[in-house]
Amino acid sequence: MEKIRIAMVGAGETGTPLLKQLLAAPFVELVGVAELNLALPGIAIAREAGVPVTDNFIELAEQGERIDIIIDLTGSRKVREDLRRFMQFAGNSHTVIMHERIALLMMSLSAGALVATRHESLSY
């Protein structure tokens, strides 16, 4: 079976529930997780599952076409801008950056109710 290759940036309060769903999905290959705080529970879950972790999200972007979707759960405009800039510079037209709002929509649909986030501004 072909799998969707996904990387996550952010494994905090918003990212951890999604991380668990992705790990449980047989059609998903979680390629890596980036998080500044490598002591978070989400990072421990990723490590337990054998998923590579890093505190540098650009390391994920450097994997190029090996990743289909990078899910940005940071709520940080700078992270999104840096990801886009790096991918343009690298000529990566394959990988899609998934904004936190889309991730929240997908998680909310799955939960049957709106999932809250602690991030105040989710502008794109």
mmCIF file of N, CA and C in Angstrom:
data_model
loop_
_atom_site.group_PDB
_atom_site.id
_atom_site.type_symbol
_atom_site.label_atom_id
_atom_site.label_comp_id
_atom_site.label_asym_id
_atom_site.label_seq_id
_atom_site.Cartn_x
_atom_site.Cartn_y
_atom_site.Cartn_z
ATOM 1 N N MET A 1 0.848 -1.180 0.000
ATOM 2 C CA MET A 1 0.000 0.000 0.000
ATOM 3 C C MET A 1 0.893 1.243 0.000
ATOM 4 N N GLU A 2 0.567 2.184 -0.861
ATOM 5 C CA GLU A 2 1.284 3.453 -0.885
ATOM 6 C C GLU A 2 0.867 4.280 0.323
ATOM 7 N N LYS A 3 1.837 4.902 0.964
ATOM 8 C CA LYS A 3 1.555 5.711 2.148
ATOM 9 C C LYS A 3 1.783 7.182 1.856
ATOM 10 N N ILE A 4 1.060 8.029 2.583
ATOM 11 C CA ILE A 4 1.273 9.472 2.527
ATOM 12 C C ILE A 4 2.389 9.777 3.515
ATOM 13 N N ARG A 5 3.456 10.389 3.016
ATOM 14 C CA ARG A 5 4.634 10.675 3.851
ATOM 15 C C ARG A 5 4.500 12.069 4.449
ATOM 16 N N ILE A 6 4.441 12.109 5.778
ATOM 17 C CA ILE A 6 4.141 13.345 6.489
ATOM 18 C C ILE A 6 5.232 13.675 7.495
ATOM 19 N N ALA A 7 5.517 14.969 7.625
ATOM 20 C CA ALA A 7 6.374 15.480 8.689
ATOM 21 C C ALA A 7 5.571 16.521 9.455
ATOM 22 N N MET A 8 5.835 16.627 10.731
ATOM 23 C CA MET A 8 5.132 17.595 11.580
ATOM 24 C C MET A 8 6.121 18.584 12.164
ATOM 25 N N VAL A 9 5.706 19.841 12.205
ATOM 26 C CA VAL A 9 6.471 20.867 12.900
ATOM 27 C C VAL A 9 5.586 21.322 14.059
ATOM 28 N N GLY A 10 5.983 20.952 15.251
ATOM 29 C CA GLY A 10 5.206 21.255 16.451
ATOM 30 C C GLY A 10 4.609 19.987 17.028
ATOM 31 N N ALA A 11 4.952 19.706 18.279
ATOM 32 C CA ALA A 11 4.437 18.511 18.946
ATOM 33 C C ALA A 11 3.981 18.866 20.349
ATOM 34 N N GLY A 12 3.343 20.026 20.450
ATOM 35 C CA GLY A 12 2.848 20.486 21.745
ATOM 36 C C GLY A 12 1.396 20.090 21.955
ATOM 37 N N GLU A 13 0.643 20.973 22.583
ATOM 38 C CA GLU A 13 -0.755 20.692 22.914
ATOM 39 C C GLU A 13 -1.602 20.429 21.680
ATOM 40 N N THR A 14 -1.384 21.161 20.615
ATOM 41 C CA THR A 14 -2.154 20.971 19.396
ATOM 42 C C THR A 14 -1.618 19.793 18.598
ATOM 43 N N GLY A 15 -0.318 19.647 18.535
ATOM 44 C CA GLY A 15 0.290 18.630 17.701
ATOM 45 C C GLY A 15 0.199 17.210 18.230
ATOM 46 N N THR A 16 0.224 17.037 19.543
ATOM 47 C CA THR A 16 0.261 15.690 20.102
ATOM 48 C C THR A 16 -0.964 14.846 19.753
ATOM 49 N N PRO A 17 -2.191 15.378 19.870
ATOM 50 C CA PRO A 17 -3.339 14.549 19.462
ATOM 51 C C PRO A 17 -3.283 14.162 17.979
ATOM 52 N N LEU A 18 -2.846 15.080 17.132
ATOM 53 C CA LEU A 18 -2.725 14.767 15.712
ATOM 54 C C LEU A 18 -1.623 13.738 15.490
ATOM 55 N N LEU A 19 -0.542 13.874 16.199
ATOM 56 C CA LEU A 19 0.560 12.919 16.119
ATOM 57 C C LEU A 19 0.053 11.505 16.395
ATOM 58 N N LYS A 20 -0.749 11.360 17.426
ATOM 59 C CA LYS A 20 -1.302 10.040 17.777
ATOM 60 C C LYS A 20 -2.179 9.495 16.653
ATOM 61 N N GLN A 21 -2.998 10.369 16.047
ATOM 62 C CA GLN A 21 -3.850 9.923 14.941
ATOM 63 C C GLN A 21 -3.019 9.496 13.741
ATOM 64 N N LEU A 22 -1.981 10.253 13.435
ATOM 65 C CA LEU A 22 -1.129 9.925 12.294
ATOM 66 C C LEU A 22 -0.405 8.602 12.511
ATOM 67 N N LEU A 23 0.077 8.374 13.732
ATOM 68 C CA LEU A 23 0.773 7.124 14.030
ATOM 69 C C LEU A 23 -0.166 5.921 13.922
ATOM 70 N N ALA A 24 -1.439 6.128 14.198
ATOM 71 C CA ALA A 24 -2.417 5.033 14.148
ATOM 72 C C ALA A 24 -2.928 4.758 12.739
ATOM 73 N N ALA A 25 -2.693 5.660 11.822
ATOM 74 C CA ALA A 25 -3.212 5.515 10.455
ATOM 75 C C ALA A 25 -2.282 4.623 9.634
ATOM 76 N N PRO A 26 -2.779 3.502 9.131
ATOM 77 C CA PRO A 26 -1.917 2.589 8.378
ATOM 78 C C PRO A 26 -1.475 3.131 7.020
ATOM 79 N N PHE A 27 -2.107 4.181 6.559
ATOM 80 C CA PHE A 27 -1.784 4.767 5.256
ATOM 81 C C PHE A 27 -0.854 5.971 5.371
ATOM 82 N N VAL A 28 -0.326 6.225 6.579
ATOM 83 C CA VAL A 28 0.563 7.365 6.823
ATOM 84 C C VAL A 28 1.936 6.863 7.259
ATOM 85 N N GLU A 29 2.967 7.434 6.662
ATOM 86 C CA GLU A 29 4.331 7.232 7.146
ATOM 87 C C GLU A 29 4.784 8.554 7.741
ATOM 88 N N LEU A 30 4.985 8.583 9.049
ATOM 89 C CA LEU A 30 5.443 9.800 9.710
ATOM 90 C C LEU A 30 6.963 9.834 9.581
ATOM 91 N N VAL A 31 7.446 10.741 8.756
ATOM 92 C CA VAL A 31 8.855 10.806 8.381
ATOM 93 C C VAL A 31 9.696 11.517 9.441
ATOM 94 N N GLY A 32 9.099 12.472 10.158
ATOM 95 C CA GLY A 32 9.848 13.197 11.166
ATOM 96 C C GLY A 32 8.984 14.201 11.888
ATOM 97 N N VAL A 33 9.457 14.600 13.082
ATOM 98 C CA VAL A 33 8.769 15.601 13.889
ATOM 99 C C VAL A 33 9.808 16.610 14.360
ATOM 100 N N ALA A 34 9.498 17.889 14.186
ATOM 101 C CA ALA A 34 10.379 18.958 14.657
ATOM 102 C C ALA A 34 9.677 19.707 15.787
ATOM 103 N N GLU A 35 10.414 19.988 16.829
ATOM 104 C CA GLU A 35 9.886 20.704 17.992
ATOM 105 C C GLU A 35 11.068 21.321 18.728
ATOM 106 N N LEU A 36 10.937 22.595 19.099
ATOM 107 C CA LEU A 36 12.024 23.246 19.838
ATOM 108 C C LEU A 36 12.267 22.596 21.192
ATOM 109 N N ASN A 37 11.191 22.191 21.866
ATOM 110 C CA ASN A 37 11.293 21.588 23.195
ATOM 111 C C ASN A 37 11.245 20.067 23.053
ATOM 112 N N LEU A 38 12.392 19.435 23.032
ATOM 113 C CA LEU A 38 12.459 17.992 22.838
ATOM 114 C C LEU A 38 12.077 17.198 24.088
ATOM 115 N N ALA A 39 11.663 17.901 25.151
ATOM 116 C CA ALA A 39 11.218 17.229 26.379
ATOM 117 C C ALA A 39 9.700 17.080 26.437
ATOM 118 N N LEU A 40 8.988 17.539 25.414
ATOM 119 C CA LEU A 40 7.525 17.461 25.423
ATOM 120 C C LEU A 40 7.040 16.022 25.270
ATOM 121 N N PRO A 41 5.856 15.729 25.824
ATOM 122 C CA PRO A 41 5.299 14.378 25.694
ATOM 123 C C PRO A 41 5.126 13.921 24.245
ATOM 124 N N GLY A 42 4.779 14.828 23.343
ATOM 125 C CA GLY A 42 4.621 14.461 21.943
ATOM 126 C C GLY A 42 5.915 13.928 21.335
ATOM 127 N N ILE A 43 7.027 14.489 21.754
ATOM 128 C CA ILE A 43 8.334 14.028 21.265
ATOM 129 C C ILE A 43 8.626 12.629 21.802
ATOM 130 N N ALA A 44 8.279 12.388 23.049
ATOM 131 C CA ALA A 44 8.473 11.046 23.627
ATOM 132 C C ALA A 44 7.647 10.013 22.867
ATOM 133 N N ILE A 45 6.421 10.377 22.496
ATOM 134 C CA ILE A 45 5.548 9.472 21.725
ATOM 135 C C ILE A 45 6.169 9.179 20.363
ATOM 136 N N ALA A 46 6.660 10.220 19.696
ATOM 137 C CA ALA A 46 7.296 10.040 18.384
ATOM 138 C C ALA A 46 8.519 9.129 18.503
ATOM 139 N N ARG A 47 9.358 9.382 19.493
ATOM 140 C CA ARG A 47 10.559 8.558 19.673
ATOM 141 C C ARG A 47 10.193 7.095 19.936
ATOM 142 N N GLU A 48 9.190 6.880 20.788
ATOM 143 C CA GLU A 48 8.729 5.519 21.090
ATOM 144 C C GLU A 48 8.312 4.785 19.822
ATOM 145 N N ALA A 49 7.721 5.526 18.888
ATOM 146 C CA ALA A 49 7.258 4.936 17.629
ATOM 147 C C ALA A 49 8.375 4.836 16.592
ATOM 148 N N GLY A 50 9.582 5.277 16.950
ATOM 149 C CA GLY A 50 10.709 5.200 16.034
ATOM 150 C C GLY A 50 10.761 6.308 14.999
ATOM 151 N N VAL A 51 10.021 7.381 15.245
ATOM 152 C CA VAL A 51 9.994 8.514 14.321
ATOM 153 C C VAL A 51 11.169 9.443 14.642
ATOM 154 N N PRO A 52 11.955 9.830 13.656
ATOM 155 C CA PRO A 52 13.052 10.763 13.904
ATOM 156 C C PRO A 52 12.525 12.114 14.398
ATOM 157 N N VAL A 53 13.217 12.695 15.365
ATOM 158 C CA VAL A 53 12.843 14.006 15.892
ATOM 159 C C VAL A 53 14.033 14.951 15.784
ATOM 160 N N THR A 54 13.715 16.235 15.718
ATOM 161 C CA THR A 54 14.744 17.263 15.619
ATOM 162 C C THR A 54 14.208 18.550 16.240
ATOM 163 N N ASP A 55 15.115 19.425 16.608
ATOM 164 C CA ASP A 55 14.691 20.748 17.080
ATOM 165 C C ASP A 55 14.862 21.792 15.974
ATOM 166 N N ASN A 56 15.156 21.332 14.755
ATOM 167 C CA ASN A 56 15.370 22.230 13.617
ATOM 168 C C ASN A 56 14.431 21.833 12.472
ATOM 169 N N PHE A 57 13.348 22.584 12.291
ATOM 170 C CA PHE A 57 12.343 22.221 11.292
ATOM 171 C C PHE A 57 12.878 22.251 9.858
ATOM 172 N N ILE A 58 13.938 22.978 9.617
ATOM 173 C CA ILE A 58 14.519 23.014 8.269
ATOM 174 C C ILE A 58 15.092 21.643 7.899
ATOM 175 N N GLU A 59 15.506 20.856 8.884
ATOM 176 C CA GLU A 59 15.981 19.499 8.602
ATOM 177 C C GLU A 59 14.888 18.673 7.932
ATOM 178 N N LEU A 60 13.633 18.938 8.266
ATOM 179 C CA LEU A 60 12.527 18.239 7.610
ATOM 180 C C LEU A 60 12.388 18.712 6.168
ATOM 181 N N ALA A 61 12.424 20.018 5.981
ATOM 182 C CA ALA A 61 12.286 20.584 4.636
ATOM 183 C C ALA A 61 13.419 20.126 3.722
ATOM 184 N N GLU A 62 14.596 19.872 4.292
ATOM 185 C CA GLU A 62 15.746 19.423 3.497
ATOM 186 C C GLU A 62 15.542 18.033 2.895
ATOM 187 N N GLN A 63 14.554 17.297 3.370
ATOM 188 C CA GLN A 63 14.305 15.948 2.856
ATOM 189 C C GLN A 63 13.595 15.968 1.503
ATOM 190 N N GLY A 64 13.197 17.170 1.070
ATOM 191 C CA GLY A 64 12.643 17.350 -0.265
ATOM 192 C C GLY A 64 11.445 16.476 -0.555
ATOM 193 N N GLU A 65 11.468 15.834 -1.708
ATOM 194 C CA GLU A 65 10.321 15.072 -2.185
ATOM 195 C C GLU A 65 10.077 13.791 -1.399
ATOM 196 N N ARG A 66 10.915 13.491 -0.431
ATOM 197 C CA ARG A 66 10.680 12.342 0.453
ATOM 198 C C ARG A 66 9.463 12.600 1.348
ATOM 199 N N ILE A 67 9.068 13.863 1.456
ATOM 200 C CA ILE A 67 7.916 14.248 2.276
ATOM 201 C C ILE A 67 6.833 14.813 1.369
ATOM 202 N N ASP A 68 5.618 14.288 1.512
ATOM 203 C CA ASP A 68 4.481 14.782 0.736
ATOM 204 C C ASP A 68 3.867 16.016 1.382
ATOM 205 N N ILE A 69 3.726 15.984 2.721
ATOM 206 C CA ILE A 69 3.065 17.073 3.439
ATOM 207 C C ILE A 69 3.854 17.401 4.702
ATOM 208 N N ILE A 70 4.139 18.678 4.898
ATOM 209 C CA ILE A 70 4.676 19.158 6.173
ATOM 210 C C ILE A 70 3.520 19.865 6.877
ATOM 211 N N ILE A 71 3.138 19.337 8.029
ATOM 212 C CA ILE A 71 2.054 19.951 8.796
ATOM 213 C C ILE A 71 2.672 20.905 9.803
ATOM 214 N N ASP A 72 2.380 22.183 9.638
ATOM 215 C CA ASP A 72 2.896 23.222 10.539
ATOM 216 C C ASP A 72 1.863 23.473 11.623
ATOM 217 N N LEU A 73 2.206 23.080 12.845
ATOM 218 C CA LEU A 73 1.300 23.248 13.983
ATOM 219 C C LEU A 73 1.827 24.266 14.987
ATOM 220 N N THR A 74 2.741 25.108 14.547
ATOM 221 C CA THR A 74 3.384 26.047 15.464
ATOM 222 C C THR A 74 2.560 27.303 15.720
ATOM 223 N N GLY A 75 1.719 27.665 14.758
ATOM 224 C CA GLY A 75 1.011 28.935 14.872
ATOM 225 C C GLY A 75 1.917 30.129 14.609
ATOM 226 N N SER A 76 3.118 29.873 14.112
ATOM 227 C CA SER A 76 4.109 30.928 13.899
ATOM 228 C C SER A 76 4.205 31.300 12.425
ATOM 229 N N ARG A 77 3.927 32.554 12.138
ATOM 230 C CA ARG A 77 4.052 33.049 10.764
ATOM 231 C C ARG A 77 5.490 32.908 10.274
ATOM 232 N N LYS A 78 6.457 33.154 11.143
ATOM 233 C CA LYS A 78 7.868 33.071 10.754
ATOM 234 C C LYS A 78 8.243 31.654 10.338
ATOM 235 N N VAL A 79 7.753 30.658 11.043
ATOM 236 C CA VAL A 79 8.044 29.272 10.667
ATOM 237 C C VAL A 79 7.504 28.988 9.271
ATOM 238 N N ARG A 80 6.258 29.376 9.004
ATOM 239 C CA ARG A 80 5.670 29.151 7.675
ATOM 240 C C ARG A 80 6.466 29.870 6.589
ATOM 241 N N GLU A 81 6.839 31.126 6.872
ATOM 242 C CA GLU A 81 7.612 31.885 5.886
ATOM 243 C C GLU A 81 8.962 31.233 5.626
ATOM 244 N N ASP A 82 9.636 30.796 6.686
ATOM 245 C CA ASP A 82 10.941 30.150 6.528
ATOM 246 C C ASP A 82 10.815 28.836 5.766
ATOM 247 N N LEU A 83 9.776 28.058 6.051
ATOM 248 C CA LEU A 83 9.546 26.812 5.318
ATOM 249 C C LEU A 83 9.325 27.089 3.835
ATOM 250 N N ARG A 84 8.441 28.033 3.530
ATOM 251 C CA ARG A 84 8.152 28.365 2.129
ATOM 252 C C ARG A 84 9.407 28.848 1.412
ATOM 253 N N ARG A 85 10.144 29.726 2.071
ATOM 254 C CA ARG A 85 11.357 30.293 1.461
ATOM 255 C C ARG A 85 12.376 29.176 1.180
ATOM 256 N N PHE A 86 12.580 28.300 2.150
ATOM 257 C CA PHE A 86 13.543 27.214 1.962
ATOM 258 C C PHE A 86 13.110 26.310 0.815
ATOM 259 N N MET A 87 11.842 25.949 0.761
ATOM 260 C CA MET A 87 11.365 25.042 -0.275
ATOM 261 C C MET A 87 11.460 25.677 -1.663
ATOM 262 N N GLN A 88 11.210 26.977 -1.746
ATOM 263 C CA GLN A 88 11.372 27.673 -3.027
ATOM 264 C C GLN A 88 12.843 27.667 -3.443
ATOM 265 N N PHE A 89 13.716 27.965 -2.496
ATOM 266 C CA PHE A 89 15.150 27.989 -2.770
ATOM 267 C C PHE A 89 15.644 26.620 -3.222
ATOM 268 N N ALA A 90 15.112 25.553 -2.587
ATOM 269 C CA ALA A 90 15.528 24.195 -2.911
ATOM 270 C C ALA A 90 14.843 23.664 -4.175
ATOM 271 N N GLY A 91 13.859 24.396 -4.690
ATOM 272 C CA GLY A 91 13.145 23.953 -5.877
ATOM 273 C C GLY A 91 12.163 22.816 -5.601
ATOM 274 N N ASN A 92 11.730 22.687 -4.363
ATOM 275 C CA ASN A 92 10.801 21.617 -3.986
ATOM 276 C C ASN A 92 9.371 22.042 -4.314
ATOM 277 N N SER A 93 8.847 21.527 -5.412
ATOM 278 C CA SER A 93 7.461 21.835 -5.776
ATOM 279 C C SER A 93 6.541 20.660 -5.450
ATOM 280 N N HIS A 94 7.082 19.624 -4.830
ATOM 281 C CA HIS A 94 6.300 18.436 -4.484
ATOM 282 C C HIS A 94 5.625 18.574 -3.112
ATOM 283 N N THR A 95 6.395 18.952 -2.109
ATOM 284 C CA THR A 95 5.906 18.982 -0.730
ATOM 285 C C THR A 95 4.937 20.134 -0.515
ATOM 286 N N VAL A 96 3.839 19.849 0.173
ATOM 287 C CA VAL A 96 2.832 20.852 0.504
ATOM 288 C C VAL A 96 2.974 21.200 1.983
ATOM 289 N N ILE A 97 2.887 22.484 2.309
ATOM 290 C CA ILE A 97 2.879 22.912 3.704
ATOM 291 C C ILE A 97 1.427 23.048 4.128
ATOM 292 N N MET A 98 1.045 22.285 5.134
ATOM 293 C CA MET A 98 -0.332 22.314 5.634
ATOM 294 C C MET A 98 -0.398 23.245 6.839
ATOM 295 N N HIS A 99 -1.200 24.261 6.720
ATOM 296 C CA HIS A 99 -1.375 25.276 7.755
ATOM 297 C C HIS A 99 -2.119 24.691 8.960
ATOM 298 N N GLU A 100 -1.854 25.244 10.118
ATOM 299 C CA GLU A 100 -2.483 24.784 11.356
ATOM 300 C C GLU A 100 -4.009 24.828 11.293
ATOM 301 N N ARG A 101 -4.575 25.800 10.621
ATOM 302 C CA ARG A 101 -6.043 25.886 10.525
ATOM 303 C C ARG A 101 -6.635 24.663 9.828
ATOM 304 N N ILE A 102 -5.949 24.181 8.798
ATOM 305 C CA ILE A 102 -6.427 22.995 8.089
ATOM 306 C C ILE A 102 -6.307 21.777 8.994
ATOM 307 N N ALA A 103 -5.199 21.673 9.723
ATOM 308 C CA ALA A 103 -5.037 20.563 10.666
ATOM 309 C C ALA A 103 -6.141 20.595 11.717
ATOM 310 N N LEU A 104 -6.468 21.783 12.232
ATOM 311 C CA LEU A 104 -7.540 21.903 13.229
ATOM 312 C C LEU A 104 -8.892 21.508 12.639
ATOM 313 N N LEU A 105 -9.128 21.861 11.387
ATOM 314 C CA LEU A 105 -10.358 21.462 10.721
ATOM 315 C C LEU A 105 -10.445 19.938 10.636
ATOM 316 N N MET A 106 -9.376 19.300 10.180
ATOM 317 C CA MET A 106 -9.373 17.838 10.048
ATOM 318 C C MET A 106 -9.560 17.162 11.406
ATOM 319 N N MET A 107 -8.871 17.649 12.432
ATOM 320 C CA MET A 107 -9.002 17.070 13.766
ATOM 321 C C MET A 107 -10.407 17.287 14.315
ATOM 322 N N SER A 108 -10.994 18.452 14.045
ATOM 323 C CA SER A 108 -12.349 18.755 14.513
ATOM 324 C C SER A 108 -13.376 17.870 13.818
ATOM 325 N N LEU A 109 -13.215 17.653 12.528
ATOM 326 C CA LEU A 109 -14.123 16.760 11.810
ATOM 327 C C LEU A 109 -14.045 15.352 12.385
ATOM 328 N N SER A 110 -12.841 14.908 12.680
ATOM 329 C CA SER A 110 -12.640 13.577 13.245
ATOM 330 C C SER A 110 -13.255 13.461 14.641
ATOM 331 N N ALA A 111 -13.138 14.541 15.431
ATOM 332 C CA ALA A 111 -13.650 14.543 16.805
ATOM 333 C C ALA A 111 -15.148 14.816 16.872
ATOM 334 N N GLY A 112 -15.707 15.375 15.814
ATOM 335 C CA GLY A 112 -17.124 15.718 15.818
ATOM 336 C C GLY A 112 -17.434 17.014 16.545
ATOM 337 N N ALA A 113 -16.392 17.760 16.882
ATOM 338 C CA ALA A 113 -16.553 19.051 17.560
ATOM 339 C C ALA A 113 -15.302 19.878 17.318
ATOM 340 N N LEU A 114 -15.449 21.190 17.432
ATOM 341 C CA LEU A 114 -14.315 22.077 17.205
ATOM 342 C C LEU A 114 -13.217 21.831 18.237
ATOM 343 N N VAL A 115 -12.014 21.576 17.752
ATOM 344 C CA VAL A 115 -10.853 21.373 18.607
ATOM 345 C C VAL A 115 -10.226 22.732 18.882
ATOM 346 N N ALA A 116 -9.963 23.017 20.136
ATOM 347 C CA ALA A 116 -9.392 24.298 20.531
ATOM 348 C C ALA A 116 -7.880 24.283 20.363
ATOM 349 N N THR A 117 -7.306 25.460 20.199
ATOM 350 C CA THR A 117 -5.863 25.632 20.155
ATOM 351 C C THR A 117 -5.488 26.754 21.097
ATOM 352 N N ARG A 118 -4.273 26.714 21.589
ATOM 353 C CA ARG A 118 -3.844 27.786 22.489
ATOM 354 C C ARG A 118 -3.205 28.952 21.721
ATOM 355 N N HIS A 119 -2.980 28.760 20.425
ATOM 356 C CA HIS A 119 -2.378 29.818 19.628
ATOM 357 C C HIS A 119 -3.408 30.908 19.364
ATOM 358 N N GLU A 120 -3.015 32.134 19.628
ATOM 359 C CA GLU A 120 -3.962 33.256 19.494
ATOM 360 C C GLU A 120 -4.205 33.634 18.046
ATOM 361 N N SER A 121 -3.162 33.761 17.257
ATOM 362 C CA SER A 121 -3.316 34.215 15.876
ATOM 363 C C SER A 121 -2.892 33.109 14.922
ATOM 364 N N LEU A 122 -3.801 32.741 14.033
ATOM 365 C CA LEU A 122 -3.485 31.699 13.069
ATOM 366 C C LEU A 122 -3.555 32.232 11.655
ATOM 367 N N SER A 123 -3.149 33.468 11.488
ATOM 368 C CA SER A 123 -3.225 34.078 10.157
ATOM 369 C C SER A 123 -2.223 33.424 9.227
ATOM 370 N N TYR A 124 -2.526 33.429 7.956
ATOM 371 C CA TYR A 124 -1.635 32.851 6.964
ATOM 372 C C TYR A 124 -0.931 33.985 6.285
#
